mmCIF file of C-alpha atoms in Angstrom:
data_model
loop_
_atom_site.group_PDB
_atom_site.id
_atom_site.type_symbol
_atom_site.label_atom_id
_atom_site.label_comp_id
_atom_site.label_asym_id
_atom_site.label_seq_id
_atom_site.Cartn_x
_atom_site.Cartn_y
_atom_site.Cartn_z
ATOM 1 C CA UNK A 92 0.000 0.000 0.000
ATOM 2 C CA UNK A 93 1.265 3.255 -1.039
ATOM 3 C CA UNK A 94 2.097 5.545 2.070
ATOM 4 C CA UNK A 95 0.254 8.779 2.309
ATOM 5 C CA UNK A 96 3.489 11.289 2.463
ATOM 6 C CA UNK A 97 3.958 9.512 -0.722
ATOM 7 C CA UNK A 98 0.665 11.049 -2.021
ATOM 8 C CA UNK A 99 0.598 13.812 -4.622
ATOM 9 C CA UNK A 100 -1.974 17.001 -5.156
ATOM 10 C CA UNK A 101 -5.170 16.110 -6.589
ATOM 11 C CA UNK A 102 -4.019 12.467 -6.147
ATOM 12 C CA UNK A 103 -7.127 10.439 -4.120
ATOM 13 C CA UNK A 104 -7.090 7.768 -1.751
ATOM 14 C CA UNK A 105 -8.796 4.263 -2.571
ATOM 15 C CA UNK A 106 -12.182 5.240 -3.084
ATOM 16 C CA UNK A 107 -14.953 3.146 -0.389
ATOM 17 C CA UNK A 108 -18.401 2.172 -1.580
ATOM 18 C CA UNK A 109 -20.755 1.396 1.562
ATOM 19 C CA UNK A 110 -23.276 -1.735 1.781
ATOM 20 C CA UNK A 111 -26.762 -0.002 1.294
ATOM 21 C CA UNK A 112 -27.849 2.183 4.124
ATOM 22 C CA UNK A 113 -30.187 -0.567 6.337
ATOM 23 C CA UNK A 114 -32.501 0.588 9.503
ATOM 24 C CA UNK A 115 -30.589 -1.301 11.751
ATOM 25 C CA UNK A 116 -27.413 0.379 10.979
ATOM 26 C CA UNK A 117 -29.129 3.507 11.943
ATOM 27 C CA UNK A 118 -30.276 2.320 15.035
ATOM 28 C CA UNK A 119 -27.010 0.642 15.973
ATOM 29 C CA UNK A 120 -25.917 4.832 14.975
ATOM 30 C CA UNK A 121 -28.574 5.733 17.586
ATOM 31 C CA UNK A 122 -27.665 3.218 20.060
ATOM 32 C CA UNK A 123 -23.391 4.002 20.115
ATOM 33 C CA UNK A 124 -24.222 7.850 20.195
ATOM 34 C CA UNK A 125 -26.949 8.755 22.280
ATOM 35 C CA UNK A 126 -29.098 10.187 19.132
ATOM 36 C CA UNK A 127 -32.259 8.742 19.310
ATOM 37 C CA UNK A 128 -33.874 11.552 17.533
ATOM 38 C CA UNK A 129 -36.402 9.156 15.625
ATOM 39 C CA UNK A 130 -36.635 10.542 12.763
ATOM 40 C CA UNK A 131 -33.532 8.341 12.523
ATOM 41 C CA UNK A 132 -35.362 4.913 13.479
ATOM 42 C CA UNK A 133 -38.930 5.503 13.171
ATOM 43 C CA UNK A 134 -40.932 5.886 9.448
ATOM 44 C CA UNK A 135 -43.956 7.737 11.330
ATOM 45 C CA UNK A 136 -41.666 10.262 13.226
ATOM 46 C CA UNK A 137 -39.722 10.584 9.940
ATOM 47 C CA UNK A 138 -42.815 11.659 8.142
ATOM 48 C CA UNK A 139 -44.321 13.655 11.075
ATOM 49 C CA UNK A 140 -41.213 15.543 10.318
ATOM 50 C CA UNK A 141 -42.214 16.166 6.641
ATOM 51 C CA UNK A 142 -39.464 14.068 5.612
ATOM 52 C CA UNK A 143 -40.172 11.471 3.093
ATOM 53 C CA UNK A 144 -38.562 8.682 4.991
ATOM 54 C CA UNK A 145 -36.090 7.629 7.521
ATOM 55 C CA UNK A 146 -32.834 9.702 7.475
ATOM 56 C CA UNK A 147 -29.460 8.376 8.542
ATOM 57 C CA UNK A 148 -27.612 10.460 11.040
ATOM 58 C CA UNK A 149 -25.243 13.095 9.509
ATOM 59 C CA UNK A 150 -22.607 11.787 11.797
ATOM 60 C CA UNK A 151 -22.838 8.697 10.785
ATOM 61 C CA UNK A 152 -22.136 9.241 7.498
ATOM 62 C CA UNK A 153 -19.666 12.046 8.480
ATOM 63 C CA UNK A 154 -18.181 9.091 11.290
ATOM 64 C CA UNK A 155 -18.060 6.562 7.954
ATOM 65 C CA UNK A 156 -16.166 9.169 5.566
ATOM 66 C CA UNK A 157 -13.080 8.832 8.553
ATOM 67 C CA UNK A 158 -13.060 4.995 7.221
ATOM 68 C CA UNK A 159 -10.889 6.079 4.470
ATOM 69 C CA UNK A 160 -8.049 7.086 6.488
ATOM 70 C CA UNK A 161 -8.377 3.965 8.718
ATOM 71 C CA UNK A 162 -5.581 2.405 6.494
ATOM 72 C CA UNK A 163 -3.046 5.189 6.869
ATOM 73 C CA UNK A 164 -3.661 5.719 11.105
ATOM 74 C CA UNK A 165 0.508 4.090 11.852
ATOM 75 C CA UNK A 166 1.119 7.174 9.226
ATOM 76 C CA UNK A 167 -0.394 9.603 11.710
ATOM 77 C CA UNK A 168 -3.777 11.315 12.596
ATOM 78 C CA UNK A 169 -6.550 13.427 11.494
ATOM 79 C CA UNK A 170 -5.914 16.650 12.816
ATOM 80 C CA UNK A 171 -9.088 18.358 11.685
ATOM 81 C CA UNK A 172 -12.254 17.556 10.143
ATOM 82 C CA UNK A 173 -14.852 19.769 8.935
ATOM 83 C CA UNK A 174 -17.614 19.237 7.125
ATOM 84 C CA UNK A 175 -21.010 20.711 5.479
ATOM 85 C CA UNK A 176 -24.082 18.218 5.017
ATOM 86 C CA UNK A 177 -25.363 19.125 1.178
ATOM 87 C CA UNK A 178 -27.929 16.182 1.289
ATOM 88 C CA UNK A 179 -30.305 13.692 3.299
ATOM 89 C CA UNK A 180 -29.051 9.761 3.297
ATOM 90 C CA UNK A 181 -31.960 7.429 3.173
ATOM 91 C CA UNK A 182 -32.495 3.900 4.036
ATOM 92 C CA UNK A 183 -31.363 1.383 0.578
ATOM 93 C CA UNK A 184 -28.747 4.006 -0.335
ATOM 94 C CA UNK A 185 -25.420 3.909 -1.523
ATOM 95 C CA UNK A 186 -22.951 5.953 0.099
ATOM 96 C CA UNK A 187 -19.568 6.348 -2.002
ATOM 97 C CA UNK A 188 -16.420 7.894 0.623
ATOM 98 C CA UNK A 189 -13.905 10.119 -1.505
ATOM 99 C CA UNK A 190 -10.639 12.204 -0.531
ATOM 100 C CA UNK A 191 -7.873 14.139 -2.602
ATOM 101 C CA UNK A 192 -4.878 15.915 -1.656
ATOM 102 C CA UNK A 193 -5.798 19.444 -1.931
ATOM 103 C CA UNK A 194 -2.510 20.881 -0.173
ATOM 104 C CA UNK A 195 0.566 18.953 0.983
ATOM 105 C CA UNK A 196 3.174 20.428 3.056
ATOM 106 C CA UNK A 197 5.753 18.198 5.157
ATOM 107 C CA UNK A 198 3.859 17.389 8.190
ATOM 108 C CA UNK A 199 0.625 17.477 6.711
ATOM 109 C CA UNK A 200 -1.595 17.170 3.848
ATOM 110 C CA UNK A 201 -5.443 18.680 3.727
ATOM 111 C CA UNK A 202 -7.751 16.379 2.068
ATOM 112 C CA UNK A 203 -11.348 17.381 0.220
ATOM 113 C CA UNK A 204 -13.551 14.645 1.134
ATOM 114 C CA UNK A 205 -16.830 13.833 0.028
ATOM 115 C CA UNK A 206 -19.502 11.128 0.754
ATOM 116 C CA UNK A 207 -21.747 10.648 -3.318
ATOM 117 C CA UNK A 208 -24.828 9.120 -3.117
ATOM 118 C CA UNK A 209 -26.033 6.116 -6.537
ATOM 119 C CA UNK A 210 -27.276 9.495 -7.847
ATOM 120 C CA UNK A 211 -23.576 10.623 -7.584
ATOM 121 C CA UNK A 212 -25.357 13.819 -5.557
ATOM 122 C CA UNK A 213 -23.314 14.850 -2.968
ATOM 123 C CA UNK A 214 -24.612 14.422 0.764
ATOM 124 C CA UNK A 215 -21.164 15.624 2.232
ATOM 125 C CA UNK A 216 -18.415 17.574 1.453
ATOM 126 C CA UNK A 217 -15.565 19.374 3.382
ATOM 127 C CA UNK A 218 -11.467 19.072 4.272
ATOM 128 C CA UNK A 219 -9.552 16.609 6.750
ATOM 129 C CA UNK A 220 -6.221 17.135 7.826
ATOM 130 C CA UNK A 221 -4.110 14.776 8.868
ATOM 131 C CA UNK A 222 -1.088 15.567 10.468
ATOM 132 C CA UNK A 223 2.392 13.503 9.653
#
């Protein structure tokens, strides 16, 4: 596996393609991090919410997108994370993690990261460091 340092600009990490969003997945989300909004868990709540379904945490997908560094960690550490949420995930789909070197200096590089949906609509997008 190629090291990160190793990494040049606009060069991406192995992209990773999550199983289809399920309910219990969400409510395994719920259970590890105390949200148990349920507009999360519950169709009903969901819809008393105007939504059109059940919507995975932001979190969760934003705790997911931190998967792609998971294979670099004995490299160093993400240093910062920020994020906006452009989109809604729903239950069945198909989450897509992405990251490019957007600036690389010697103890660092600053990724752009962004979790696609099947529609290839983005439902994330923002930078990670990770310090060297």
């Amino acid at each position: 596996m190629k090291q990160l340092k190793a990494f040049q600009l606009g060069e991406s990490v192995p992209e990773i393609t999550l199983a289809p969003v399920a309910r219990l997945d969400l409510i395994k989300y719920a259970g590890a991090s105390g949200d148990f909004n349920p507009i999360h868990t519950i169709d009903a709540e969901a819809e008393k919410a105007g939504l059109p379904g059940i919507i995975a945490h932001g979190m969760w997908t934003m705790g997911n997108l931190a998967k792609l560094f998971t294979p670099y960690l004995d490299e160093g550490f993400i240093q910062d994370y920020s994020i906006r949420f452009r989109g809604m995930v729903f239950i069945d789909d198909v989450i897509t993690l992405k990251a490019s070197i957007a600036e690389k200096q010697p103890e660092r590089l600053t990724f752009t990261v962004q979790a696609v949906n099947q529609q290839g609509k983005d439902v994330l997008k923002g930078n990670i460091v990770f310090s060297l």
